[in-house]
CSV table of C-alpha atoms in Angstrom, one decimal:
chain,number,residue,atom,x,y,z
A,529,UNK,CA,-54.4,-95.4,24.1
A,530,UNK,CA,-53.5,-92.7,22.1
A,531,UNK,CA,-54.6,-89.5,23.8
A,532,UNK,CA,-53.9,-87.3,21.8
A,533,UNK,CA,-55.4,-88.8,18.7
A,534,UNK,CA,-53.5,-88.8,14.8
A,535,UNK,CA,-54.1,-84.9,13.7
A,536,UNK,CA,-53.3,-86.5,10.0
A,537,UNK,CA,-55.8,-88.7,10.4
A,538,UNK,CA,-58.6,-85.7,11.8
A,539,UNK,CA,-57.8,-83.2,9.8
A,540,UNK,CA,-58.2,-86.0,6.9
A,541,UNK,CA,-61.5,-87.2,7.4
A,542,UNK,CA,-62.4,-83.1,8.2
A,543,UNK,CA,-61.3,-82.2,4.8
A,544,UNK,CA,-63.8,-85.2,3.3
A,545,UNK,CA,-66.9,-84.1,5.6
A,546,UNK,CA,-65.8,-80.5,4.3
A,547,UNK,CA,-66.3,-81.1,0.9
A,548,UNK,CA,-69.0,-83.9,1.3
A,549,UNK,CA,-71.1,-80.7,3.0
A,550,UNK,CA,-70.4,-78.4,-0.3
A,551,UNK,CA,-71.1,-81.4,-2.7
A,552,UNK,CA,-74.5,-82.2,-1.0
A,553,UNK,CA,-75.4,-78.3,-1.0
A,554,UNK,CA,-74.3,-77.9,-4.7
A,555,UNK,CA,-76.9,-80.9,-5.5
A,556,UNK,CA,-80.1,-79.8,-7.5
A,557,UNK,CA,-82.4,-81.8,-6.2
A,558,UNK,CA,-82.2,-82.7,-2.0
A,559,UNK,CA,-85.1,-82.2,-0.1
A,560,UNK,CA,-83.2,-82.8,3.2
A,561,UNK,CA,-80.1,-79.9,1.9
A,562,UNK,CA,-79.9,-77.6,4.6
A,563,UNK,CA,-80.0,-79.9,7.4
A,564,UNK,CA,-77.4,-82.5,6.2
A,565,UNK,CA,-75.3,-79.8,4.8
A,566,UNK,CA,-75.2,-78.4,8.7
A,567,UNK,CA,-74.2,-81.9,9.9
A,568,UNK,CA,-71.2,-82.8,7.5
A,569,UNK,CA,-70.1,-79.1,7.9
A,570,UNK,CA,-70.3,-79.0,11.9
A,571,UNK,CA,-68.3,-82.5,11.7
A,572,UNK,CA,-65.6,-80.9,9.6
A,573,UNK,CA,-65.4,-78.0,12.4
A,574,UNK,CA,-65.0,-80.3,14.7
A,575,UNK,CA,-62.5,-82.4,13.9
A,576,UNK,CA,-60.4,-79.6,12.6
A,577,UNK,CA,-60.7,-78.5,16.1
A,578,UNK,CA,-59.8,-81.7,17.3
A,579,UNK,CA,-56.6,-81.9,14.8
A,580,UNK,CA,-55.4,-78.7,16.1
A,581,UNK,CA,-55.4,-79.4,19.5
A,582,UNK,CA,-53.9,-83.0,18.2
A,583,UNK,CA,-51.0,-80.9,16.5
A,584,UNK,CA,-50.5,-78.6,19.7
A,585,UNK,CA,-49.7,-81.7,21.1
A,586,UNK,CA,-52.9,-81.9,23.5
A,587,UNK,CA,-55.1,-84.3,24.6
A,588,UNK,CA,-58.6,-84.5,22.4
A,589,UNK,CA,-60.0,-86.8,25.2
A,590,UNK,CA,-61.6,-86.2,28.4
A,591,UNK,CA,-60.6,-87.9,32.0
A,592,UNK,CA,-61.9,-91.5,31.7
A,593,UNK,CA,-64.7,-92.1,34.3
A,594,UNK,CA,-64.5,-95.7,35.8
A,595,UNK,CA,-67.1,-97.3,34.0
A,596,UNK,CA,-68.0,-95.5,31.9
A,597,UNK,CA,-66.0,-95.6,28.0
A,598,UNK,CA,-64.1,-92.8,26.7
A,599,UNK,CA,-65.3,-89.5,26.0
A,600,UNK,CA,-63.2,-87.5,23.0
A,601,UNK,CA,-64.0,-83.2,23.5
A,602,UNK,CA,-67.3,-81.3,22.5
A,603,UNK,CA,-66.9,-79.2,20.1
A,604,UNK,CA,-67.3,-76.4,22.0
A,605,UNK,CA,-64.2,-77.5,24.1
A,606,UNK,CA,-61.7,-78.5,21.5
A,607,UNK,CA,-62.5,-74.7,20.2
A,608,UNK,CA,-61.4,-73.0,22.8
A,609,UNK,CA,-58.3,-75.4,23.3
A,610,UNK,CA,-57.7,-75.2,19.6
A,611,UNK,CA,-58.1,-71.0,19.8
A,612,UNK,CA,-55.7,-70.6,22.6
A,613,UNK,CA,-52.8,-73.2,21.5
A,614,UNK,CA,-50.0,-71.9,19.2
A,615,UNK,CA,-51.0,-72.8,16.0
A,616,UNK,CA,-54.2,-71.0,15.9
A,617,UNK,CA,-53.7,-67.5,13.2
A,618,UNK,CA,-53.8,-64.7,15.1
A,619,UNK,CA,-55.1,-62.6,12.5
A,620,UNK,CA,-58.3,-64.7,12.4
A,621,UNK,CA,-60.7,-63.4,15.3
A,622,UNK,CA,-61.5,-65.6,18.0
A,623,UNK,CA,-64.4,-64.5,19.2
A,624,UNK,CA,-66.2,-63.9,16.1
A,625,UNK,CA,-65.4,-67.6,14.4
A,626,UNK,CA,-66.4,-68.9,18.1
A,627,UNK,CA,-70.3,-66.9,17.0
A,628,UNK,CA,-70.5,-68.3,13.6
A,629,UNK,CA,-69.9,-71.7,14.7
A,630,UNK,CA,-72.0,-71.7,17.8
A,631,UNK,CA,-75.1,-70.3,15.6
A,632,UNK,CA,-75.0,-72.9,13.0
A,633,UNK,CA,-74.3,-75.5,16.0
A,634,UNK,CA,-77.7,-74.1,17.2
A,635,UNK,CA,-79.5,-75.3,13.6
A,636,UNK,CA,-77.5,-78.6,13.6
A,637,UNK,CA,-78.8,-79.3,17.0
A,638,UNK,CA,-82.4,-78.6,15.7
A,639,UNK,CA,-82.2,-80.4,12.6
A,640,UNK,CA,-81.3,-83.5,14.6
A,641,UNK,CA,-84.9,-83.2,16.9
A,642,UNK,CA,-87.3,-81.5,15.2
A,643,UNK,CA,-88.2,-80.4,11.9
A,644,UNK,CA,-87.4,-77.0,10.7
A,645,UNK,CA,-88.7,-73.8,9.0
A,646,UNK,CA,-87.7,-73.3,5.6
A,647,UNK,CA,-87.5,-70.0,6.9
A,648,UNK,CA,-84.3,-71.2,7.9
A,649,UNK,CA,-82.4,-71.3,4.5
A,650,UNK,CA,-81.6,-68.3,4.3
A,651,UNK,CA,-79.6,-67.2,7.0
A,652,UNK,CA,-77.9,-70.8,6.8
A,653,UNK,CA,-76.9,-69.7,3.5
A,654,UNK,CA,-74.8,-66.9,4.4
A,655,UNK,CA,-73.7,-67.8,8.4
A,656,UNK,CA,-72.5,-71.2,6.2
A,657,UNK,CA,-70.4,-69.1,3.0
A,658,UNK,CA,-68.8,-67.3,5.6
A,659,UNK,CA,-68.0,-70.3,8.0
A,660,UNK,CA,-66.8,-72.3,5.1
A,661,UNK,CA,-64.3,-69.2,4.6
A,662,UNK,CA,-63.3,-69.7,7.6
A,663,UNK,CA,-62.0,-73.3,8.2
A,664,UNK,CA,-60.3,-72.4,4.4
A,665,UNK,CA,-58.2,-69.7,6.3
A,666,UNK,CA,-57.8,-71.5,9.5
A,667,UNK,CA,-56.7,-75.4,7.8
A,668,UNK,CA,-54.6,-73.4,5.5
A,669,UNK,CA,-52.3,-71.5,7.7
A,670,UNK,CA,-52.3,-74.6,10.4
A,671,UNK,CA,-51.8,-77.3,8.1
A,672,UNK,CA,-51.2,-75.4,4.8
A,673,UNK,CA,-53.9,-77.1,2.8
A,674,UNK,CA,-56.6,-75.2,1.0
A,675,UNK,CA,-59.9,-76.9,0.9
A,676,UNK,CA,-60.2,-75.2,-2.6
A,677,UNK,CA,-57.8,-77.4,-3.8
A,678,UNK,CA,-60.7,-80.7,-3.5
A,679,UNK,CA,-63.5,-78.6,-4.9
A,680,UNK,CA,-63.8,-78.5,-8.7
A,681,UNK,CA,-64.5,-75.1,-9.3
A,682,UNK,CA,-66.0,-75.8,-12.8
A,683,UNK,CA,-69.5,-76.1,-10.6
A,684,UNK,CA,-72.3,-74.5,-12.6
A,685,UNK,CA,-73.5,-71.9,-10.0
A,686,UNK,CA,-77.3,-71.7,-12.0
A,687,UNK,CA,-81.0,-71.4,-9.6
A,688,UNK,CA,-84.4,-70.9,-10.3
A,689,UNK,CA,-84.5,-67.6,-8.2
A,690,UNK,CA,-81.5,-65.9,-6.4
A,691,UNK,CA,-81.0,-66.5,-3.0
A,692,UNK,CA,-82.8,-64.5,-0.6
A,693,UNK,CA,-81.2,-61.3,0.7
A,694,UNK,CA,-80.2,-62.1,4.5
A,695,UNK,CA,-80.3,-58.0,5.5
A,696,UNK,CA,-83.6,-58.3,3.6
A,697,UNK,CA,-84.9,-61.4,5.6
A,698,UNK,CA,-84.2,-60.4,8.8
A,699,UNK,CA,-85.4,-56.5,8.0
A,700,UNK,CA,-89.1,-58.7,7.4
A,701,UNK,CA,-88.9,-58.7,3.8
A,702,UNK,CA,-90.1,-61.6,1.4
A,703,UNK,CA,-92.4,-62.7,3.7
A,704,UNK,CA,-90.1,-62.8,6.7
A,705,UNK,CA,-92.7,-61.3,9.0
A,706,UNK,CA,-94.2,-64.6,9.0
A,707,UNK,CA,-91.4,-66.3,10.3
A,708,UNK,CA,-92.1,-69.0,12.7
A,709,UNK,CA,-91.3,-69.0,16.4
A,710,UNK,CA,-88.1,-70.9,16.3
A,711,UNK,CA,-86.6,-68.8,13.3
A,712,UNK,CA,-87.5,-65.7,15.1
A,713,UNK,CA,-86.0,-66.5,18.3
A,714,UNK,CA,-82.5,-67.7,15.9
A,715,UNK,CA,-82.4,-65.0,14.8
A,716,UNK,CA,-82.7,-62.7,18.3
A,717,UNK,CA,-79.8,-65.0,18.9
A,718,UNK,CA,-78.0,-63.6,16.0
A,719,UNK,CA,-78.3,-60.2,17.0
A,720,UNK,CA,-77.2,-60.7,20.1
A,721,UNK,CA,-74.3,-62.2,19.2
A,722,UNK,CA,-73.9,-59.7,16.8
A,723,UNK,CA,-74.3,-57.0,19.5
A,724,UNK,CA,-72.0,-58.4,21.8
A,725,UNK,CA,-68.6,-58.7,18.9
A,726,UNK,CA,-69.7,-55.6,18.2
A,727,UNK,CA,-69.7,-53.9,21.3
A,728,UNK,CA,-66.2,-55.7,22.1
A,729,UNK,CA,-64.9,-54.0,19.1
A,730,UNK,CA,-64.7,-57.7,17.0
A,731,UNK,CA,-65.6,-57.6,13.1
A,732,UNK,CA,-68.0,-59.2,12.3
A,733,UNK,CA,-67.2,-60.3,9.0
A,734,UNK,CA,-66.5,-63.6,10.3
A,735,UNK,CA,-69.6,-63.9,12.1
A,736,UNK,CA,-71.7,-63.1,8.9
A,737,UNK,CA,-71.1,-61.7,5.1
A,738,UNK,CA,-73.6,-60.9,2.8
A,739,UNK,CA,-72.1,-62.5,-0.9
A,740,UNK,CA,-74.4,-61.3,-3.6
A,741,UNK,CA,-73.4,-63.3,-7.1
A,742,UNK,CA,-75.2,-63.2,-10.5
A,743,UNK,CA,-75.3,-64.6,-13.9
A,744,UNK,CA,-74.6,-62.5,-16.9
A,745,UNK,CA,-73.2,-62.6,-20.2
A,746,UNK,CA,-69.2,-61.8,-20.3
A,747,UNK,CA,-70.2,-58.7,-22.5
A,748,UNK,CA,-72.2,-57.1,-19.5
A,749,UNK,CA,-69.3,-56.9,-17.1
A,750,UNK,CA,-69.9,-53.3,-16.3
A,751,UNK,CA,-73.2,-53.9,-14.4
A,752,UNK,CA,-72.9,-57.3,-12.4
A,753,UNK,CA,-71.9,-57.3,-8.9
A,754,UNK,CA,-70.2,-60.8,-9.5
A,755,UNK,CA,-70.0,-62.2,-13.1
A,756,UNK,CA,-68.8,-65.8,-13.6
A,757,UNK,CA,-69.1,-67.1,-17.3
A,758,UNK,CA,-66.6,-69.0,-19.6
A,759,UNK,CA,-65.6,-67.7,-23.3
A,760,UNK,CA,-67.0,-69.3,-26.4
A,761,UNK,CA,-63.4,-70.6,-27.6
A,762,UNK,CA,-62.2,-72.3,-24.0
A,763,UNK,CA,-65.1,-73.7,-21.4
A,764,UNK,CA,-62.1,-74.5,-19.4
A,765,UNK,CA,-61.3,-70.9,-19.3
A,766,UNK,CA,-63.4,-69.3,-16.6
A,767,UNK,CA,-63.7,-65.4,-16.2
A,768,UNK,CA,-64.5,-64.1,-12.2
A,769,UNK,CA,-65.1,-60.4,-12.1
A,770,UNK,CA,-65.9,-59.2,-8.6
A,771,UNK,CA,-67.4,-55.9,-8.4
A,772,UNK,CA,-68.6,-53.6,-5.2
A,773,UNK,CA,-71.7,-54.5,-4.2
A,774,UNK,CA,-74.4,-52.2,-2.2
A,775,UNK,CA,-72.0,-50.0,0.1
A,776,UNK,CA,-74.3,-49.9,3.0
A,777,UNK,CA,-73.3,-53.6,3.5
A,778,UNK,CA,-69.7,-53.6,2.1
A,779,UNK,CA,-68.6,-50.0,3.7
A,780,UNK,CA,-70.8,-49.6,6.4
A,781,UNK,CA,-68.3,-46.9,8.6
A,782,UNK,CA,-68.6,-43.6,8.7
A,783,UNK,CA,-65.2,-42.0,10.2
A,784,UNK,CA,-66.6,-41.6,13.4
A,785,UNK,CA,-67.7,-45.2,13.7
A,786,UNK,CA,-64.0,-46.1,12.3
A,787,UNK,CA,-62.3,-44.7,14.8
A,788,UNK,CA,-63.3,-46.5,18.0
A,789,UNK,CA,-63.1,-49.8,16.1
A,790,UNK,CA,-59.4,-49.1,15.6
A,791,UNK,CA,-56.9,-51.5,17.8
A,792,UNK,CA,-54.8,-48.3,18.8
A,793,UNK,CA,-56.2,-45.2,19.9
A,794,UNK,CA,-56.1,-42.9,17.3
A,795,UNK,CA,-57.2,-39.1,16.7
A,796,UNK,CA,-59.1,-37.6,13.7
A,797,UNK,CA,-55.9,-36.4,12.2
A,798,UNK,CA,-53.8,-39.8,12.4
A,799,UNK,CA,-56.4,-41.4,10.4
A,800,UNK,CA,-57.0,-39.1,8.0
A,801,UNK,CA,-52.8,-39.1,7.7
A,802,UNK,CA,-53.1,-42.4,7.0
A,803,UNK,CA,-55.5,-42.5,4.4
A,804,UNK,CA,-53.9,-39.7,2.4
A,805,UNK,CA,-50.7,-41.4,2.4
A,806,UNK,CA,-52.1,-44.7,1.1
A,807,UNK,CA,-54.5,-43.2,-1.3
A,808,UNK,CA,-56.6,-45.2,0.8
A,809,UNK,CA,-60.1,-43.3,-0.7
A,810,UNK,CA,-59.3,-43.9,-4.3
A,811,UNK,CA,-59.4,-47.7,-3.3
A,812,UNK,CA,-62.8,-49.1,-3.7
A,813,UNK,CA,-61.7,-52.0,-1.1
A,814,UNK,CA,-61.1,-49.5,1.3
A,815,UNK,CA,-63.7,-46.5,0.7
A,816,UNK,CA,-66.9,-45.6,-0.8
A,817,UNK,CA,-67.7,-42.4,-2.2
A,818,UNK,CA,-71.7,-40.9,-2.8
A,819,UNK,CA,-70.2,-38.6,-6.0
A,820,UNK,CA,-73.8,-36.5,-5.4
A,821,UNK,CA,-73.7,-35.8,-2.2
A,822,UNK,CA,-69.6,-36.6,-1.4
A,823,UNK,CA,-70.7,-39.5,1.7
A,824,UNK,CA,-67.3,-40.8,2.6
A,825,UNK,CA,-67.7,-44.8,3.9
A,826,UNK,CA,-65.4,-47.0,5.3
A,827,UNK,CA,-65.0,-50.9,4.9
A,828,UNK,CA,-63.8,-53.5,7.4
A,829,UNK,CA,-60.9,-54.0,5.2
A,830,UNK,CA,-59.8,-50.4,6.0
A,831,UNK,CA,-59.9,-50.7,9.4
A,832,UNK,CA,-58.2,-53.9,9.2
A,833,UNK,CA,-55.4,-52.2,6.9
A,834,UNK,CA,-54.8,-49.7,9.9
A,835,UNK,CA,-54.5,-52.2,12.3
A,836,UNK,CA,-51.3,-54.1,10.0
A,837,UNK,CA,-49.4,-50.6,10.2
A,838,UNK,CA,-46.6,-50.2,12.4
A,839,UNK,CA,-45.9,-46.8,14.5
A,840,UNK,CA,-42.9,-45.5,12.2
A,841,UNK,CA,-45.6,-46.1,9.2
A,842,UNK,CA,-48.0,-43.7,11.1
A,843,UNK,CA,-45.6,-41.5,11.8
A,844,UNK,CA,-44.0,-41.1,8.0
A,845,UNK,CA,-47.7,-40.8,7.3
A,846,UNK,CA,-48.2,-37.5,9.4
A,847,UNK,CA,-45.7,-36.2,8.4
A,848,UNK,CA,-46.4,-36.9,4.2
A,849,UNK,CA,-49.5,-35.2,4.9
A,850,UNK,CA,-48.3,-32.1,7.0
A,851,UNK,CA,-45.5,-31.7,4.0
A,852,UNK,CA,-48.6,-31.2,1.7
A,853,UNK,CA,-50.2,-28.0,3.2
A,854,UNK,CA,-46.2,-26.8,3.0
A,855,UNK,CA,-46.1,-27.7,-0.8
């Protein structure tokens, strides 16, 4: 037997449960969506997993008991062989993917034995965006496929309503204060998880991210958040404009909460260096500005950006911005 499995074959078939899970949420009319979608998008996780630890050259089976046939890893196992073998991105972190995909694990294991809450949708919706973001980063720099290239992106992204705000939902809006038991107890397990990355000093952008997109004409560009239409001469032709949305979710840092989230200890005056040098407050990826009341807010992007820089970069930063008091 082959212990270690074909990794061309797994990451394969995890491509096709991928994009079976994203075709089945896509479809208008499926009464069963959420669950199945989980299903097909937990198999993909796992045997990505499994393909890793297939390419690291490890074994994706357990001991054989006599007796008893063989047992190929949780999924739960072949992460954390997968997460510490060679191929896995170090910029990606661990512990946060590990959260995502233990929460949605925790709805895929209900779906299977009891019925759930609609309630449910909503927080699958955004724990799934950002898990399906993800694997995309993880399968592309381990086996240099994107799983955009098998999705047609001419999908026609139209609803009824919008999807339901998850900061919203779990704040008790739209009628989330009478969630049942079982979604209330999902999500204390989402803020503990939450809680914990957080107090480890993990982002939790790939726990959780909030995506807000609407529909509007190409003409109204200036007040979507995210407009995605086609031009009357080319349908082929499509037009993505991605604008900030509400800067208490995108920039949620004020400086003092930066600071401590930084991978280097760092004082008041290195970080403010480093921000004038890189004009790093007249980029809206970076920093959010109240004009009224002059609120400086930080994203996780800016923190990330600090953590790419090496010491001679903070160094010719200090010293840009003790030239400018001489000038």
């Amino acid at each position: 037997m082959n212990y270690q499995g074909s990794w061309r074959r797994l990451f394969g078939n995890s491509m096709s449960a991928m994009v079976g899970a994203i075709e089945i949420y896509n479809k208008p009319r499926f009464s069963y969506r959420d669950e199945v979608f989980v299903i097909l998008l937990m198999n993909a996780w796992e045997l990505l997993l499994k393909a890793i630890v297939s390419k690291s050259k490890g074994r994706i089976y357990y001991p054989k008991r006599r007796g008893e046939p063989y047992r190929t890893l949780t999924c739960r196992d072949a992460f954390w062989r997968a997460a510490n073998s060679e191929l896995w991105p170090r910029n990606i972190a661990v512990q946060a993917v590990d959260a995502n995909i233990e929460i949605l694990s925790t709805y895929r294991d209900s779906a299977v034995h009891f019925y759930n809450d609609r309630s449910f949708a909503t927080l699958v919706y955004s724990l799934a965006q950002t898990s399906i973001l993800n694997y995309r980063d993880i399968a592309s720099s381990v086996f240099g496929k994107d799983v955009a290239d098998e999705v047609s992106w001419r999908i026609m992204p139209l609803g009824m309503e919008n999807p339901v705000d998850p900061i919203k939902f779990m704040k008790g809006a739209h009628g989330a204060s009478h969630k049942s038991r079982a979604v209330q107890d999902f999500l204390a397990f989402l803020k503990e998880r939450t809680d914990t990355l957080e107090a480890q000093g993990v982002d939790t952008d790939r726990l959780l991210t909030v995506f807000g997109v609407s529909l509007q004409s190409i003409k109204k560009i200036d007040k979507a958040d995210i407009v995605v239409g086609v031009t009357s001469q080319e349908l082929a032709d499509a037009i993505v404009v991605d604008r900030k949305v509400d800067p208490n979710v995108s920039h949620p840092f004020r400086q003092k909460d930066v600071l401590p989230k930084l991978k280097r200890k760092t004082t008041t005056h290195e970080w403010q260096a480093v921000v004038f040098a890189f004009d790093m407050r007249d980029d809206p990826k970076y920093c959010w500005r109240d004009k009224d009341t002059n609120l400086v807010k930080w994203s996780p992007e800016a923190i990330r950006f600090f953590g790419t820089l090496k010491e001679e970069q903070i160094a010719a930063a200090k010293a840009k911005y003790a030239a400018r008091f001489r000038k």
